[in-house]
Tab-separated table of C-alpha atoms in Angstrom:
chain	number	residue	atom	x	y	z
A	1192	ASP	CA	-25.410	9.097	-9.954
A	1193	GLN	CA	-21.302	9.432	-8.937
A	1194	GLN	CA	-20.790	6.909	-5.934
A	1195	VAL	CA	-17.812	8.484	-5.274
A	1196	LYS	CA	-16.508	11.538	-5.260
A	1197	GLN	CA	-13.130	13.846	-4.794
A	1198	ASN	CA	-15.529	17.302	-4.593
A	1199	SER	CA	-11.644	19.291	-5.060
A	1200	PRO	CA	-10.465	19.146	-8.422
A	1201	SER	CA	-7.438	20.453	-7.231
A	1202	LEU	CA	-4.630	21.357	-4.305
A	1203	SER	CA	-1.737	23.518	-4.005
A	1204	VAL	CA	0.749	22.950	-1.194
A	1205	GLN	CA	4.189	23.568	-0.169
A	1206	GLU	CA	7.034	21.578	0.058
A	1207	GLY	CA	7.458	19.962	3.229
A	1208	ARG	CA	3.876	20.723	4.203
A	1209	ILE	CA	0.565	17.762	4.201
A	1210	SER	CA	-1.455	16.905	2.016
A	1211	ILE	CA	-4.403	16.251	2.483
A	1212	LEU	CA	-6.578	14.957	-0.409
A	1213	ASN	CA	-10.309	14.184	1.212
A	1214	CYS	CA	-12.772	11.304	-0.900
A	1215	ASP	CA	-17.009	11.361	0.015
A	1216	TYR	CA	-18.593	8.127	-0.773
A	1217	THR	CA	-22.655	6.958	-1.526
A	1218	ASN	CA	-22.549	3.289	-1.078
A	1219	SER	CA	-22.584	1.782	2.072
A	1220	MET	CA	-22.080	-1.878	0.752
A	1221	PHE	CA	-18.313	-0.884	-0.472
A	1222	ASP	CA	-15.099	-2.413	1.805
A	1223	TYR	CA	-12.263	-1.767	0.277
A	1224	PHE	CA	-10.854	1.416	-0.939
A	1225	LEU	CA	-7.454	2.469	-2.295
A	1226	TRP	CA	-5.929	5.526	-3.493
A	1227	TYR	CA	-3.681	5.670	-7.065
A	1228	LYS	CA	-1.569	8.601	-8.067
A	1229	LYS	CA	-1.606	9.457	-11.885
A	1230	TYR	CA	1.904	10.850	-14.169
A	1231	PRO	CA	0.744	12.791	-17.158
A	1232	ALA	CA	1.292	10.021	-20.211
A	1233	GLU	CA	1.034	7.313	-17.699
A	1234	GLY	CA	-1.068	4.607	-16.284
A	1235	PRO	CA	-2.241	5.351	-12.659
A	1236	THR	CA	-0.396	3.146	-10.088
A	1237	PHE	CA	-2.040	2.086	-7.028
A	1238	LEU	CA	-0.486	4.084	-4.050
A	1239	ILE	CA	-2.282	2.571	-0.462
A	1240	SER	CA	-5.241	0.894	0.249
A	1241	ILE	CA	-7.537	-0.167	2.793
A	1242	SER	CA	-10.070	-2.648	3.850
A	1243	SER	CA	-13.266	-1.031	5.609
A	1244	ILE	CA	-12.831	-3.204	9.030
A	1245	LYS	CA	-9.927	-0.868	9.756
A	1246	ASP	CA	-9.818	3.245	10.374
A	1247	LYS	CA	-6.472	2.995	9.512
A	1248	ASN	CA	-3.340	2.592	7.325
A	1249	GLU	CA	-0.569	3.570	6.721
A	1250	ASP	CA	3.485	3.405	4.787
A	1251	GLY	CA	5.669	5.352	5.273
A	1252	ARG	CA	4.719	8.995	4.060
A	1253	PHE	CA	1.067	7.983	3.048
A	1254	THR	CA	-1.525	7.230	5.753
A	1255	VAL	CA	-5.178	6.437	4.174
A	1256	PHE	CA	-8.219	7.872	7.110
A	1257	LEU	CA	-11.173	5.923	6.595
A	1258	ASN	CA	-14.531	6.979	8.772
A	1259	LYS	CA	-16.947	4.694	7.946
A	1260	SER	CA	-20.078	6.406	9.760
A	1261	ALA	CA	-19.614	9.954	7.091
A	1262	LYS	CA	-18.858	7.819	4.296
A	1263	HIS	CA	-15.132	9.960	4.215
A	1264	LEU	CA	-11.766	9.117	3.433
A	1265	SER	CA	-8.344	11.122	3.107
A	1266	LEU	CA	-4.956	10.680	1.964
A	1267	HIS	CA	-2.147	12.340	3.842
A	1268	ILE	CA	1.628	12.337	3.139
A	1269	VAL	CA	4.104	13.988	5.201
A	1270	PRO	CA	6.366	15.581	3.910
A	1271	SER	CA	5.065	16.890	1.153
A	1272	GLN	CA	7.571	16.614	-2.113
A	1273	PRO	CA	7.704	17.792	-5.616
A	1274	GLY	CA	7.779	13.920	-6.377
A	1275	ASP	CA	4.120	14.329	-5.596
A	1276	SER	CA	3.313	16.132	-7.365
A	1277	ALA	CA	0.887	14.365	-9.855
A	1278	VAL	CA	-3.553	13.159	-10.050
A	1279	TYR	CA	-4.359	11.415	-6.745
A	1280	PHE	CA	-7.485	9.017	-7.616
A	1281	CYS	CA	-9.127	7.378	-5.002
A	1282	ALA	CA	-11.262	4.430	-5.210
A	1283	ALA	CA	-14.108	1.934	-3.534
A	1284	ALA	CA	-14.838	-1.536	-3.917
A	1285	VAL	CA	-17.582	-3.665	-3.346
A	1286	PRO	CA	-17.306	-7.408	-2.001
A	1287	ARG	CA	-16.319	-9.003	-4.556
A	1288	ARG	CA	-18.469	-12.790	-4.913
A	1289	VAL	CA	-16.723	-15.774	-4.295
A	1290	GLN	CA	-14.143	-15.704	-6.889
A	1291	GLY	CA	-15.196	-12.416	-8.527
A	1292	ALA	CA	-13.786	-9.895	-10.108
A	1293	GLN	CA	-12.617	-6.741	-7.555
A	1294	LYS	CA	-14.497	-4.105	-10.154
A	1295	LEU	CA	-13.582	-0.233	-8.203
A	1296	VAL	CA	-15.892	2.538	-8.610
A	1297	PHE	CA	-13.414	5.360	-9.303
A	1298	GLY	CA	-13.821	9.517	-7.884
A	1299	GLN	CA	-13.067	11.779	-10.203
A	1300	GLY	CA	-9.548	12.412	-9.886
A	1301	THR	CA	-7.668	15.819	-7.442
A	1302	ARG	CA	-4.341	16.889	-8.442
A	1303	LEU	CA	-1.764	17.784	-5.783
A	1304	THR	CA	0.393	20.327	-7.389
A	1305	ILE	CA	3.803	20.159	-4.609
A	1306	ASN	CA	5.215	23.723	-4.612
A	1307	PRO	CA	8.850	24.544	-3.894
B	1467	ASP	CA	9.193	-7.313	-16.056
B	1468	ALA	CA	6.697	-5.549	-18.571
B	1469	GLY	CA	3.704	-5.772	-16.812
B	1470	ILE	CA	1.441	-4.399	-18.628
B	1471	THR	CA	1.637	-3.084	-22.542
B	1472	GLN	CA	-1.314	-1.032	-23.920
B	1473	SER	CA	-0.956	-0.672	-27.806
B	1474	PRO	CA	-0.865	1.768	-30.112
B	1475	ARG	CA	-0.022	4.922	-27.531
B	1476	TYR	CA	-1.810	6.378	-29.476
B	1477	LYS	CA	-4.605	6.696	-32.528
B	1478	ILE	CA	-6.609	9.128	-34.427
B	1479	THR	CA	-8.979	7.648	-36.424
B	1480	GLU	CA	-12.438	8.734	-38.550
B	1481	THR	CA	-15.486	8.932	-37.113
B	1482	GLY	CA	-17.503	5.257	-38.302
B	1483	ARG	CA	-13.926	3.675	-38.739
B	1484	GLN	CA	-12.982	0.883	-36.459
B	1485	VAL	CA	-10.568	0.380	-34.641
B	1486	THR	CA	-8.999	-2.084	-32.092
B	1487	LEU	CA	-6.886	-1.238	-28.956
B	1488	MET	CA	-4.523	-4.235	-27.600
B	1489	CYS	CA	-3.510	-5.158	-24.048
B	1490	HIS	CA	-0.995	-7.705	-23.687
B	1491	GLN	CA	-0.396	-8.798	-19.839
B	1492	THR	CA	2.784	-11.034	-18.490
B	1493	TRP	CA	1.887	-11.593	-15.011
B	1494	SER	CA	-0.814	-14.240	-15.767
B	1495	HIS	CA	-3.286	-12.176	-13.704
B	1496	SER	CA	-6.514	-14.312	-14.519
B	1497	TYR	CA	-9.095	-10.717	-14.503
B	1498	MET	CA	-8.670	-8.312	-16.580
B	1499	PHE	CA	-9.951	-4.829	-17.793
B	1500	TRP	CA	-10.744	-1.840	-19.915
B	1501	TYR	CA	-11.074	1.753	-17.928
B	1502	ARG	CA	-11.843	4.747	-19.970
B	1503	GLN	CA	-10.475	8.399	-18.689
B	1504	ASP	CA	-12.798	11.144	-19.068
B	1505	LEU	CA	-12.445	15.055	-17.243
B	1506	GLY	CA	-14.118	15.002	-14.708
B	1507	HIS	CA	-15.677	10.845	-14.654
B	1508	GLY	CA	-12.815	9.346	-13.317
B	1509	LEU	CA	-12.143	6.097	-14.684
B	1510	ARG	CA	-15.012	4.141	-15.761
B	1511	LEU	CA	-15.071	0.595	-16.053
B	1512	ILE	CA	-16.005	-0.693	-19.662
B	1513	TYR	CA	-15.596	-4.596	-19.707
B	1514	TYR	CA	-14.256	-7.273	-18.364
B	1515	SER	CA	-12.995	-10.458	-18.164
B	1516	ALA	CA	-12.427	-13.111	-15.539
B	1517	ALA	CA	-10.699	-15.260	-17.588
B	1518	ALA	CA	-9.871	-16.981	-20.972
B	1519	ASP	CA	-13.679	-16.647	-22.834
B	1520	ILE	CA	-15.387	-15.313	-19.917
B	1521	THR	CA	-16.357	-11.710	-20.023
B	1522	ASP	CA	-18.556	-9.139	-19.104
B	1523	LYS	CA	-20.337	-5.424	-18.969
B	1524	GLY	CA	-19.222	-3.127	-17.012
B	1525	GLU	CA	-20.604	0.882	-17.063
B	1526	VAL	CA	-20.508	2.389	-20.546
B	1527	PRO	CA	-19.851	-0.563	-22.741
B	1528	ASP	CA	-22.164	0.610	-25.319
B	1529	GLY	CA	-19.932	0.609	-28.744
B	1530	TYR	CA	-17.509	-1.114	-27.364
B	1531	VAL	CA	-17.023	-5.388	-28.353
B	1532	VAL	CA	-13.770	-7.520	-26.433
B	1533	SER	CA	-12.691	-10.729	-26.765
B	1534	ARG	CA	-10.114	-12.990	-24.662
B	1535	SER	CA	-9.224	-16.042	-26.702
B	1536	LYS	CA	-6.132	-15.981	-24.643
B	1537	THR	CA	-5.081	-15.149	-20.545
B	1538	GLU	CA	-2.581	-12.436	-21.133
B	1539	ASN	CA	-4.606	-10.397	-24.581
B	1540	PHE	CA	-7.851	-8.279	-24.029
B	1541	PRO	CA	-7.842	-6.627	-26.963
B	1542	LEU	CA	-10.452	-3.283	-27.550
B	1543	THR	CA	-13.274	-3.081	-29.850
B	1544	LEU	CA	-14.810	-0.475	-31.179
B	1545	GLU	CA	-16.648	-1.256	-34.161
B	1546	SER	CA	-17.438	2.217	-35.534
B	1547	ALA	CA	-16.066	4.793	-33.912
B	1548	THR	CA	-17.527	7.811	-31.836
B	1549	ARG	CA	-16.806	11.224	-31.125
B	1550	SER	CA	-17.075	10.690	-27.780
B	1551	GLN	CA	-15.311	7.677	-27.458
B	1552	THR	CA	-12.574	9.711	-28.021
B	1553	SER	CA	-10.825	9.630	-24.680
B	1554	VAL	CA	-7.639	7.748	-22.647
B	1555	TYR	CA	-8.179	4.156	-22.240
B	1556	PHE	CA	-6.510	1.964	-19.836
B	1557	CYS	CA	-5.948	-1.519	-19.749
B	1558	ALA	CA	-5.184	-3.646	-16.017
B	1559	SER	CA	-5.137	-6.133	-14.656
B	1560	SER	CA	-5.542	-7.827	-10.599
B	1561	VAL	CA	-4.376	-10.479	-8.253
B	1562	GLY	CA	-6.023	-9.811	-5.137
B	1563	ASN	CA	-8.394	-6.980	-4.625
B	1564	THR	CA	-5.068	-5.034	-6.303
B	1565	ILE	CA	-6.011	-3.155	-10.166
B	1566	TYR	CA	-2.672	-2.671	-11.862
B	1567	PHE	CA	-2.337	-0.088	-14.729
B	1568	GLY	CA	-1.148	-0.104	-17.977
B	1569	GLU	CA	0.492	3.124	-19.044
B	1570	GLY	CA	-2.955	3.917	-21.226
B	1571	SER	CA	-4.290	4.557	-25.282
B	1572	TRP	CA	-4.435	7.575	-26.333
B	1573	LEU	CA	-7.202	8.267	-29.141
B	1574	THR	CA	-9.076	11.075	-30.865
B	1575	VAL	CA	-11.435	10.338	-32.805
B	1576	VAL	CA	-12.695	13.233	-36.018
């Protein structure tokens, strides 16, 4: 049972335009969401996160939107740059117990290609 | 700042062999994790550890063993490798709500 789904395996966007990556989840207990970016032959790197008490979080060119009623989050990249070409994973976490581990559930990933 | 280092980065082994993937972190984070990445599945949690000598199973623990005798090291052992364990393995550690990953170990079981 895939609790976190990224239904688009790939996305191609022209440089300078907006890239929108989508993620859906099924577990209403998730209270924290993250986006990771991964280049080939490297580990995933943290990009941006959002708590379930917010509906938007912005960091430079990256904005994450959360729609709790639809159990949907999206990552917007504006403007898109060639260096943004990578695989993007969304991840979700359930509330930690006191001093518990932050265990993440990941989506399958979306490969973003920015065309010059 | 070395962060998390994994070794070996690339390994080919035969079915039935024992393989150990090493993970070392320099941040002194309490929590450490092992994930595997497979096409169509994203990253799935194998095992995690809250502190030295404390480990727990994740989503896909079968066929794997971990230990954590020191805070900075978290090795993952495949006791008898199978072809289904061909994957990319990522070690990670966390502080607060964010998990930080190593560069990965590519394992092929033939």
